[in-house]
């Protein structure tokens, strides 16, 4: 099965190119008496579609765990089992410290999992790593489900163990997708990871709603137990797919890489896209293999400090947009606005989150990464300013039912915020950070940048109860400012990578392409993307010919 696109930008309609013609372009390896297939490849093949769906289950695991804990904090049996009785209000409740630890300890585990995922992935491969971390997540679920009454700290330990798996999968899923998906739909495929995060959150909200009236621990144990299904599907299903072609090629398994690429593209093995990308992979690998490379070269390698710090900032800003302010504490927040059933409101928010992630899959390729992230950040900032202002100045926080219009306005702007987040910063940050780095540093750099996401995830989850106790909804102004800062970082520092191979993106950063001109940049004709001099010295040697080839010609208008 294949879905064909006849009018994609830059697609050729000719059926073949001769070896003599290809010989004039170093992007093609020399060949004798061979024609290259120049037919238009499918927009998406069934293998790419299946890979995108299955591997994105890692996002569903993450989202489901995020959504379920939001409901547990107000679930009566969970409060009775692990909370403390507060005589002043006549019912069980969590202290700020206890609720913060239960929610945030997952993030400590994810931080560690993200940092240790890279060496394991580089050692045993992407596929087996994904299966291994699914197993770790299951162990964490077992610890939580088996926790006896009163032992709230065992829930914390179980969430920490599960977090190891979630954090590692947050590296492995975008990494595998970006290395396997064809360039023209890579953004949409990686964005599917965020789509499944939103789907997982919604599923957890719905299941929480269905079980919260059950009398006994089954109310929350059923919700946790269902998490085994998602981990089992991903852990076993990934074994049915081949290794990512870029990892296979880096391990010397060149024929395996070629066959995987042809199947994913839905073309013959002498198609020009396959041959061209194999050549690019070969050149990059040779350049990256020169000399010894220590882990700290993620900061000292060619233009790596710029990219690594940019990735760290983007992942941090994804959290600092404030989305998890709603997802972690959604039921508690909307109870405070006077809603009689906060579970229903959470389901509404979750549905909006899922529905508007679908447009994001289109926007990321149609309009590009940069415009969507800049506009999305501004939109979210405006929503938070209004949400915080109404909550602090108009809502009667003692008895919210006295100000129903203020409560309704807060819900509306919370929904508008989710629309912007779901279609821009939610999915697209995973895409751009998976595209920033060359093969040698990709796994390690993604671990470091994603660790930034989990650090801020923890800080927001743990400190939110304390901050909102002191300054209530004024907290939203902090997130509003962060959203504006996030837009500025994208505008001034992030290059547009839509429709480009990972090798082309690497060359753009090495050659100092201006972010504001990056959308119009064209790959140099008739030369390798990355001569070894550039890999060794950055911009030094840029004008030197390599192996009697022409020097790398970069239009001066696109270079800073």
Coordinates of C-alpha atoms in Angstrom, one line a residue:
X1 CA 0.0 0.0 0.0
X2 CA 1.3 3.5 -0.8
X3 CA -0.2 6.9 -1.0
X4 CA 1.2 8.8 -3.9
X5 CA 1.9 12.5 -4.3
X6 CA 2.5 13.8 -7.8
X7 CA 3.1 17.4 -7.1
X8 CA 5.5 17.6 -4.1
X9 CA 7.9 20.5 -4.2
X10 CA 11.1 19.6 -5.9
X11 CA 9.9 16.1 -7.0
X12 CA 11.1 15.0 -10.4
X13 CA 8.8 13.5 -13.0
X14 CA 11.4 11.9 -15.2
X15 CA 11.8 8.2 -14.9
X16 CA 15.6 7.7 -14.9
X17 CA 19.0 9.3 -15.1
X18 CA 21.9 7.8 -16.8
X19 CA 25.1 6.8 -15.1
X20 CA 26.9 9.5 -17.2
X21 CA 24.6 12.2 -15.9
X22 CA 25.0 11.0 -12.4
X23 CA 28.7 10.9 -12.7
X24 CA 28.7 14.7 -13.0
X25 CA 27.2 15.0 -9.6
X26 CA 29.2 13.7 -6.6
X27 CA 25.9 13.1 -4.8
X28 CA 25.7 9.9 -6.8
X29 CA 28.4 7.2 -6.6
X30 CA 30.1 6.2 -9.8
X31 CA 28.5 3.5 -11.7
X32 CA 28.9 1.9 -15.1
X33 CA 26.1 1.0 -17.5
X34 CA 23.4 1.7 -14.9
X35 CA 20.4 4.0 -14.9
X36 CA 19.1 5.6 -11.8
X37 CA 15.4 5.4 -11.0
X38 CA 14.1 9.0 -10.9
X39 CA 10.4 8.2 -10.4
X40 CA 8.4 10.2 -7.8
X41 CA 8.3 8.1 -4.6
X42 CA 5.1 7.7 -2.6
X43 CA 4.3 10.4 -0.1
X44 CA 4.0 7.6 2.5
X45 CA 4.2 3.8 2.4
X46 CA 2.3 1.4 4.6
X47 CA 5.6 0.5 6.3
X48 CA 6.3 4.2 7.3
X49 CA 2.7 4.6 8.4
X50 CA 2.9 1.4 10.6
X51 CA 6.2 2.4 12.0
X52 CA 4.9 5.9 12.9
X53 CA 1.9 4.4 14.6
X54 CA 3.7 1.6 16.5
X55 CA 6.8 3.5 17.7
X56 CA 4.6 6.4 18.8
X57 CA 3.2 4.1 21.4
X58 CA 6.1 5.4 23.5
X59 CA 4.3 8.7 23.5
X60 CA 1.1 7.0 24.6
X61 CA 2.9 5.5 27.6
X62 CA 4.2 8.9 28.6
X63 CA 0.8 10.7 28.1
X64 CA -1.2 8.0 29.8
X65 CA 1.0 8.2 32.9
X66 CA 0.7 12.0 33.0
X67 CA -3.1 11.9 32.7
X68 CA -3.7 9.2 35.2
X69 CA -1.9 10.9 38.1
X70 CA -4.0 14.1 37.6
X71 CA -7.1 12.0 38.3
X72 CA -5.6 10.1 41.2
X73 CA -5.0 13.3 43.2
X74 CA -8.7 13.8 43.6
X75 CA -9.8 10.1 43.6
X76 CA -11.4 9.3 47.0
X77 CA -9.9 5.9 47.5
X78 CA -6.4 7.0 46.5
X79 CA -6.7 9.9 49.0
X80 CA -7.8 7.5 51.7
X81 CA -5.0 5.0 51.0
X82 CA -2.1 7.4 50.7
X83 CA -3.3 10.8 52.0
X84 CA -3.8 12.1 55.6
X85 CA -7.0 13.0 57.4
X86 CA -7.4 16.8 57.7
X87 CA -9.9 17.5 60.6
X88 CA -10.1 21.2 59.5
X89 CA -11.9 20.2 56.3
X90 CA -13.2 16.8 57.5
X91 CA -11.7 14.7 54.8
X92 CA -8.5 13.1 53.4
X93 CA -6.1 15.2 51.5
X94 CA -2.5 15.3 50.3
X95 CA 0.0 17.8 51.7
X96 CA 1.8 19.9 49.2
X97 CA 5.0 17.9 49.8
X98 CA 3.4 14.6 49.3
X99 CA 1.4 15.5 46.2
X100 CA 4.5 17.1 44.8
X101 CA 6.6 14.0 45.3
X102 CA 4.0 11.6 43.9
X103 CA 3.5 13.7 40.8
X104 CA 7.1 14.8 40.3
X105 CA 9.1 11.6 41.2
X106 CA 8.3 10.3 37.7
X107 CA 10.2 13.2 36.3
X108 CA 13.3 12.3 38.4
X109 CA 13.2 8.9 36.9
X110 CA 12.7 10.2 33.4
X111 CA 15.7 12.6 33.8
X112 CA 18.0 9.6 34.7
X113 CA 16.4 7.4 32.0
X114 CA 17.0 10.1 29.4
X115 CA 20.7 10.5 30.3
X116 CA 21.5 6.8 30.3
X117 CA 19.5 5.9 27.2
X118 CA 22.2 7.1 24.7
X119 CA 25.0 4.7 25.6
X120 CA 22.6 1.7 25.6
X121 CA 21.1 2.8 22.3
X122 CA 24.6 3.1 20.7
X123 CA 25.6 -0.2 22.1
X124 CA 22.7 -2.6 21.4
X125 CA 20.8 -0.5 18.8
X126 CA 17.6 1.4 18.7
X127 CA 15.1 -1.5 18.4
X128 CA 16.4 -3.5 21.4
X129 CA 16.7 -0.4 23.5
X130 CA 13.0 0.4 23.0
X131 CA 12.0 -3.2 24.1
X132 CA 14.3 -3.0 27.1
X133 CA 12.9 0.3 28.4
X134 CA 9.3 -0.9 27.9
X135 CA 10.2 -3.8 30.3
X136 CA 11.6 -1.3 32.8
X137 CA 8.4 0.7 32.7
X138 CA 6.4 -2.5 33.4
X139 CA 8.5 -3.1 36.5
X140 CA 7.6 0.3 37.8
X141 CA 3.9 -0.4 37.2
X142 CA 4.2 -3.6 39.2
X143 CA 5.7 -1.8 42.2
X144 CA 2.9 0.8 42.2
X145 CA 0.0 -1.7 41.8
X146 CA 1.4 -3.8 44.6
X147 CA 1.7 -0.9 47.1
X148 CA -0.2 -1.6 50.3
X149 CA -2.3 1.0 52.0
X150 CA -0.5 3.8 53.7
X151 CA 2.9 3.1 52.0
X152 CA 2.7 6.2 49.8
X153 CA 6.5 6.2 49.4
X154 CA 6.2 2.9 47.5
X155 CA 4.1 4.7 45.0
X156 CA 6.8 7.3 44.7
X157 CA 9.5 4.6 44.2
X158 CA 7.3 2.8 41.5
X159 CA 6.8 6.1 39.7
X160 CA 10.5 6.7 39.8
X161 CA 11.2 3.3 38.2
X162 CA 8.5 3.8 35.6
X163 CA 10.0 7.2 34.9
X164 CA 13.3 5.5 33.9
X165 CA 11.4 3.8 31.0
X166 CA 9.4 6.9 30.1
X167 CA 12.5 9.1 30.0
X168 CA 14.5 6.7 27.9
X169 CA 11.6 6.2 25.5
X170 CA 11.3 9.9 25.1
X171 CA 14.8 9.7 23.5
X172 CA 14.4 6.5 21.6
X173 CA 11.1 7.1 19.9
X174 CA 11.9 10.4 18.2
X175 CA 15.5 9.1 17.5
X176 CA 14.2 6.0 15.8
X177 CA 11.5 7.9 13.9
X178 CA 13.9 10.6 12.7
X179 CA 16.5 8.1 11.5
X180 CA 14.0 5.9 9.7
X181 CA 11.3 8.2 8.2
X182 CA 11.9 9.7 4.7
X183 CA 12.9 13.4 4.9
X184 CA 9.7 14.7 3.2
X185 CA 7.4 13.4 6.0
X186 CA 9.9 13.1 8.9
X187 CA 8.4 16.1 10.7
X188 CA 4.9 14.6 10.7
X189 CA 6.1 11.2 11.7
X190 CA 8.1 12.5 14.7
X191 CA 5.1 14.8 15.6
X192 CA 3.0 11.6 15.8
X193 CA 4.9 11.0 19.1
X194 CA 3.3 14.0 20.6
X195 CA -0.1 13.0 19.1
X196 CA 0.1 9.8 21.0
X197 CA 1.1 11.7 24.2
X198 CA -2.1 13.6 23.9
X199 CA -4.1 10.5 23.1
X200 CA -2.6 8.8 26.2
X201 CA -3.6 11.8 28.4
X202 CA -7.1 11.6 27.0
X203 CA -7.4 7.9 27.5
X204 CA -6.3 8.2 31.1
X205 CA -8.8 11.0 31.7
X206 CA -11.7 8.9 30.3
X207 CA -10.7 5.8 32.3
X208 CA -10.2 7.8 35.5
X209 CA -13.7 9.1 35.0
X210 CA -15.1 5.6 34.6
X211 CA -13.3 4.1 37.6
X212 CA -13.3 7.0 40.2
X213 CA -16.7 5.9 41.6
X214 CA -15.5 2.3 42.2
X215 CA -15.3 1.6 45.9
X216 CA -11.9 0.3 46.8
X217 CA -8.3 0.3 45.4
X218 CA -9.5 -1.1 42.0
X219 CA -10.5 2.5 41.2
X220 CA -6.9 3.4 40.6
X221 CA -5.2 -0.1 40.2
X222 CA -7.3 -0.8 37.1
X223 CA -6.1 2.5 35.5
X224 CA -2.4 1.6 36.3
X225 CA -2.8 -2.0 35.0
X226 CA -4.1 -0.9 31.6
X227 CA -0.7 0.8 31.2
X228 CA 0.8 -2.7 30.6
X229 CA -1.1 -2.9 27.3
X230 CA 0.7 0.0 25.7
X231 CA 4.2 -1.1 26.9
X232 CA 3.6 -4.6 25.6
X233 CA 2.4 -3.5 22.2
X234 CA 5.5 -1.3 21.7
X235 CA 8.1 -3.6 23.3
X236 CA 7.1 -6.6 21.2
X237 CA 5.9 -4.8 18.1
X238 CA 9.2 -2.9 17.5
X239 CA 10.9 -6.3 17.1
X240 CA 9.0 -6.7 13.9
X241 CA 10.7 -3.7 12.3
X242 CA 14.3 -3.4 11.0
X243 CA 16.9 -1.4 12.7
X244 CA 17.1 2.3 11.8
X245 CA 19.0 2.7 8.5
X246 CA 21.4 5.3 9.9
X247 CA 22.3 3.2 12.9
X248 CA 22.7 0.1 10.7
X249 CA 25.0 2.0 8.3
X250 CA 27.1 3.3 11.1
X251 CA 27.7 -0.3 12.3
X252 CA 28.9 -1.3 8.8
X253 CA 25.6 -3.1 7.8
X254 CA 25.3 -1.1 4.6
X255 CA 23.1 -3.5 2.7
X256 CA 20.7 -3.7 5.5
X257 CA 20.5 0.1 5.6
X258 CA 19.9 0.2 1.9
X259 CA 17.1 -2.3 2.0
X260 CA 15.4 -0.6 4.9
X261 CA 15.5 2.7 3.0
X262 CA 14.1 1.3 -0.2
X263 CA 11.2 -0.3 1.7
X264 CA 10.4 2.8 3.7
X265 CA 10.5 5.0 0.6
X266 CA 8.6 2.4 -1.5
X267 CA 11.1 2.6 -4.4
X268 CA 13.6 0.4 -6.2
X269 CA 17.1 -0.1 -4.7
X270 CA 18.7 2.1 -7.4
X271 CA 16.4 5.0 -6.9
X272 CA 18.2 8.3 -6.9
X273 CA 16.9 9.3 -3.4
X274 CA 18.3 6.0 -1.9
X275 CA 21.7 6.4 -3.7
X276 CA 22.0 10.1 -2.8
X277 CA 21.2 9.6 0.9
X278 CA 23.6 6.6 1.1
X279 CA 26.3 8.8 -0.4
X280 CA 25.6 11.5 2.1
X281 CA 25.6 9.0 5.0
X282 CA 28.9 7.6 3.8
X283 CA 30.5 11.1 3.5
X284 CA 29.2 12.1 6.9
X285 CA 30.4 8.9 8.6
X286 CA 33.8 9.2 7.1
X287 CA 34.1 12.8 8.2
X288 CA 32.9 11.9 11.7
X289 CA 35.3 9.0 12.0
X290 CA 38.4 11.1 11.7
X291 CA 40.3 11.1 15.1
X292 CA 39.0 10.1 18.5
X293 CA 35.7 11.5 19.7
X294 CA 34.9 11.9 23.4
X295 CA 31.4 12.4 24.8
X296 CA 32.1 16.0 25.6
X297 CA 32.3 16.7 21.8
X298 CA 28.6 17.3 22.0
X299 CA 29.8 20.7 23.2
X300 CA 33.1 21.0 21.4
X301 CA 32.4 19.4 18.0
X302 CA 31.7 21.4 14.9
X303 CA 29.0 23.9 15.8
X304 CA 27.9 21.4 18.5
X305 CA 27.8 23.9 21.4
X306 CA 25.4 26.1 19.5
X307 CA 23.1 23.1 18.7
X308 CA 23.3 21.4 22.1
X309 CA 22.4 24.6 24.0
X310 CA 19.7 25.4 21.5
X311 CA 18.2 21.9 22.0
X312 CA 18.4 22.3 25.8
X313 CA 16.6 25.6 25.6
X314 CA 13.9 24.3 23.3
X315 CA 13.1 21.3 25.4
X316 CA 13.1 23.5 28.6
X317 CA 10.7 25.9 26.9
X318 CA 8.4 23.1 26.0
X319 CA 7.8 22.6 29.7
X320 CA 7.9 26.3 30.5
X321 CA 5.0 27.0 28.2
X322 CA 3.0 25.8 31.2
X323 CA 1.1 23.0 29.5
X324 CA 1.7 20.6 32.3
X325 CA 0.2 23.2 34.8
X326 CA -3.1 22.0 33.3
X327 CA -2.3 18.4 32.6
X328 CA -0.9 17.5 36.0
X329 CA -3.2 19.6 38.1
X330 CA -6.2 20.0 35.8
X331 CA -8.8 18.4 38.0
X332 CA -7.6 20.4 41.0
X333 CA -7.5 23.7 39.0
X334 CA -11.0 23.4 37.6
X335 CA -12.5 22.3 40.9
X336 CA -11.2 25.6 42.2
X337 CA -13.2 27.5 39.5
X338 CA -16.4 26.1 40.8
X339 CA -17.0 23.2 38.3
X340 CA -19.0 20.4 39.9
X341 CA -17.3 17.6 37.9
X342 CA -13.7 18.5 37.1
X343 CA -13.1 15.1 35.5
X344 CA -15.4 16.1 32.7
X345 CA -13.5 19.3 32.2
X346 CA -10.3 17.4 32.0
X347 CA -11.8 15.1 29.3
X348 CA -12.8 18.2 27.3
X349 CA -9.3 19.6 27.6
X350 CA -7.8 16.2 26.6
X351 CA -10.1 16.0 23.6
X352 CA -9.0 19.4 22.4
X353 CA -5.4 18.4 22.9
X354 CA -5.8 15.3 20.7
X355 CA -7.9 17.0 18.1
X356 CA -5.6 19.9 17.5
X357 CA -2.4 17.8 17.4
X358 CA -3.7 16.5 14.0
X359 CA -3.4 20.0 12.4
X360 CA 0.1 20.1 13.8
X361 CA 1.1 17.1 11.7
X362 CA 0.2 19.1 8.6
X363 CA 1.5 22.5 9.8
X364 CA 5.0 21.1 10.5
X365 CA 5.5 20.3 6.8
X366 CA 3.2 22.8 5.2
X367 CA 4.4 25.9 6.9
X368 CA 7.7 24.8 8.4
X369 CA 9.0 24.5 12.0
X370 CA 10.0 28.1 12.6
X371 CA 6.8 30.0 11.8
X372 CA 4.6 27.6 13.7
X373 CA 6.7 27.7 16.8
X374 CA 7.0 31.5 16.8
X375 CA 3.3 32.1 16.3
X376 CA 2.4 29.4 18.8
X377 CA 4.5 30.9 21.5
X378 CA 2.9 34.3 21.1
X379 CA -0.6 32.8 21.1
X380 CA 0.0 30.8 24.3
X381 CA 1.5 33.9 26.0
X382 CA -1.7 35.9 25.3
X383 CA -3.9 33.1 26.6
X384 CA -1.9 32.8 29.8
X385 CA -2.0 36.5 30.5
X386 CA -5.9 36.5 30.2
X387 CA -6.2 33.3 32.2
X388 CA -4.0 34.5 35.0
X389 CA -5.6 38.0 35.1
X390 CA -9.2 36.6 35.3
X391 CA -8.2 34.1 37.9
X392 CA -6.5 36.6 40.2
X393 CA -8.6 39.7 39.7
X394 CA -12.1 38.5 38.8
X395 CA -12.6 35.0 40.2
X396 CA -14.0 34.7 43.8
X397 CA -11.5 32.1 45.0
X398 CA -13.3 31.6 48.3
X399 CA -16.6 30.7 46.6
X400 CA -16.1 30.5 42.8
X401 CA -19.8 29.9 42.2
X402 CA -20.3 33.6 42.9
X403 CA -18.3 34.4 39.7
X404 CA -19.5 31.9 37.1
X405 CA -18.6 34.1 34.2
X406 CA -15.0 34.4 35.4
X407 CA -14.8 30.6 35.7
X408 CA -16.2 30.1 32.2
X409 CA -13.7 32.6 30.8
X410 CA -10.8 30.8 32.4
X411 CA -12.0 27.5 30.9
X412 CA -12.3 29.1 27.4
X413 CA -8.7 30.5 27.5
X414 CA -7.4 27.3 28.9
X415 CA -8.9 25.6 25.9
X416 CA -7.4 28.2 23.5
X417 CA -4.0 27.7 25.1
X418 CA -4.3 23.9 24.5
X419 CA -5.2 24.5 20.9
X420 CA -2.0 26.5 20.3
X421 CA 0.2 24.1 22.3
X422 CA -1.2 21.0 20.7
X423 CA -0.6 22.3 17.2
X424 CA 2.8 23.8 17.7
X425 CA 5.1 23.5 20.7
X426 CA 3.7 20.1 21.8
X427 CA 4.7 18.1 18.8
X428 CA 7.2 20.2 17.0
X429 CA 9.9 20.5 19.7
X430 CA 10.4 16.7 19.5
X431 CA 10.8 17.1 15.7
X432 CA 13.3 19.9 15.7
X433 CA 15.5 18.5 18.5
X434 CA 15.7 15.1 16.7
X435 CA 17.0 17.0 13.6
X436 CA 19.6 19.2 15.2
X437 CA 22.5 16.7 15.4
X438 CA 24.8 14.6 13.2
X439 CA 24.8 10.8 13.5
X440 CA 27.9 10.5 15.7
X441 CA 26.4 12.8 18.4
X442 CA 22.7 12.3 17.9
X443 CA 21.8 9.9 20.7
X444 CA 24.0 11.6 23.3
X445 CA 22.9 15.1 22.4
X446 CA 19.2 14.1 22.4
X447 CA 19.7 12.6 25.8
X448 CA 21.2 15.8 27.2
X449 CA 18.6 18.0 25.6
X450 CA 15.7 15.8 26.6
X451 CA 17.1 15.7 30.2
X452 CA 16.4 19.5 30.2
X453 CA 12.7 18.8 29.5
X454 CA 12.5 16.4 32.4
X455 CA 14.3 18.7 34.8
X456 CA 11.8 21.4 34.2
X457 CA 9.0 18.8 34.2
X458 CA 10.0 17.9 37.7
X459 CA 10.5 21.5 38.9
X460 CA 7.0 22.5 37.6
X461 CA 5.3 19.4 38.9
X462 CA 6.9 19.6 42.4
X463 CA 6.8 23.4 43.1
X464 CA 3.4 24.2 41.5
X465 CA 1.4 23.4 44.6
X466 CA 3.6 25.7 46.7
X467 CA 3.6 28.5 44.2
X468 CA -0.1 28.5 43.6
X469 CA -0.7 28.5 47.3
X470 CA 1.3 31.8 47.6
X471 CA 0.4 33.7 44.4
X472 CA -2.6 31.7 43.0
X473 CA -3.2 32.4 39.4
X474 CA -0.6 35.1 39.0
X475 CA 1.7 32.0 38.4
X476 CA 0.3 32.3 34.8
X477 CA 2.3 35.5 34.2
X478 CA 5.5 33.5 34.6
X479 CA 4.5 31.0 31.9
X480 CA 3.3 33.9 29.6
X481 CA 6.8 35.5 29.8
X482 CA 8.4 32.1 29.1
X483 CA 6.2 31.6 26.0
X484 CA 7.4 35.0 24.6
X485 CA 11.0 34.1 25.3
X486 CA 10.6 30.7 23.6
X487 CA 9.3 32.5 20.4
X488 CA 12.3 34.8 20.4
X489 CA 14.8 31.9 20.8
X490 CA 13.2 30.1 17.8
X491 CA 13.2 33.3 15.6
X492 CA 16.9 34.2 16.3
X493 CA 18.5 30.8 16.6
X494 CA 16.6 27.8 15.0
X495 CA 17.2 26.9 11.3
X496 CA 14.3 25.7 9.2
X497 CA 14.7 22.0 8.5
X498 CA 11.4 21.1 6.8
X499 CA 11.9 18.7 3.8
X500 CA 15.7 18.4 4.3
X501 CA 17.7 15.3 5.0
X502 CA 19.5 15.1 8.3
X503 CA 22.8 15.5 6.5
X504 CA 21.6 18.7 4.9
X505 CA 20.5 20.1 8.2
X506 CA 23.9 19.3 9.7
X507 CA 25.6 21.1 6.8
X508 CA 23.4 24.2 7.4
X509 CA 24.5 24.5 11.0
X510 CA 28.2 23.9 10.2
X511 CA 28.2 26.5 7.5
X512 CA 26.5 29.2 9.7
X513 CA 23.3 29.6 7.6
X514 CA 21.3 32.4 9.0
X515 CA 18.1 31.3 10.8
X516 CA 16.1 34.0 9.1
X517 CA 17.3 33.0 5.7
X518 CA 17.3 29.2 6.3
X519 CA 14.0 28.5 4.7
X520 CA 15.3 29.6 1.3
X521 CA 18.7 27.8 1.6
X522 CA 19.5 25.4 -1.2
X523 CA 21.9 22.5 -0.9
X524 CA 25.1 23.2 -3.0
X525 CA 25.1 21.6 -6.4
X526 CA 27.9 19.3 -7.6
X527 CA 29.7 19.0 -4.2
X528 CA 29.7 16.9 -1.1
X529 CA 27.5 18.2 1.7
X530 CA 30.3 17.9 4.3
X531 CA 34.0 17.8 3.3
X532 CA 36.2 16.4 6.1
X533 CA 37.9 19.8 6.7
X534 CA 34.6 21.3 7.9
X535 CA 34.0 18.4 10.3
X536 CA 37.5 18.9 11.7
X537 CA 37.8 22.6 11.8
X538 CA 34.3 24.1 11.6
X539 CA 34.4 26.9 8.9
X540 CA 38.2 26.7 8.4
X541 CA 39.1 25.1 5.1
X542 CA 35.7 25.8 3.7
X543 CA 37.1 27.1 0.5
X544 CA 39.6 24.3 0.0
X545 CA 38.9 21.7 -2.7
X546 CA 38.6 18.1 -1.5
X547 CA 39.7 15.2 -3.6
X548 CA 39.7 17.4 -6.8
X549 CA 36.0 18.3 -6.1
X550 CA 34.7 21.8 -6.3
X551 CA 34.7 23.8 -3.1
X552 CA 31.5 23.9 -1.0
X553 CA 29.6 26.9 -2.4
X554 CA 27.2 28.5 0.0
X555 CA 25.3 31.6 -1.1
X556 CA 26.7 34.5 0.8
X557 CA 23.2 35.9 1.5
X558 CA 22.4 32.8 3.6
X559 CA 25.6 32.8 5.7
X560 CA 26.2 34.9 8.8

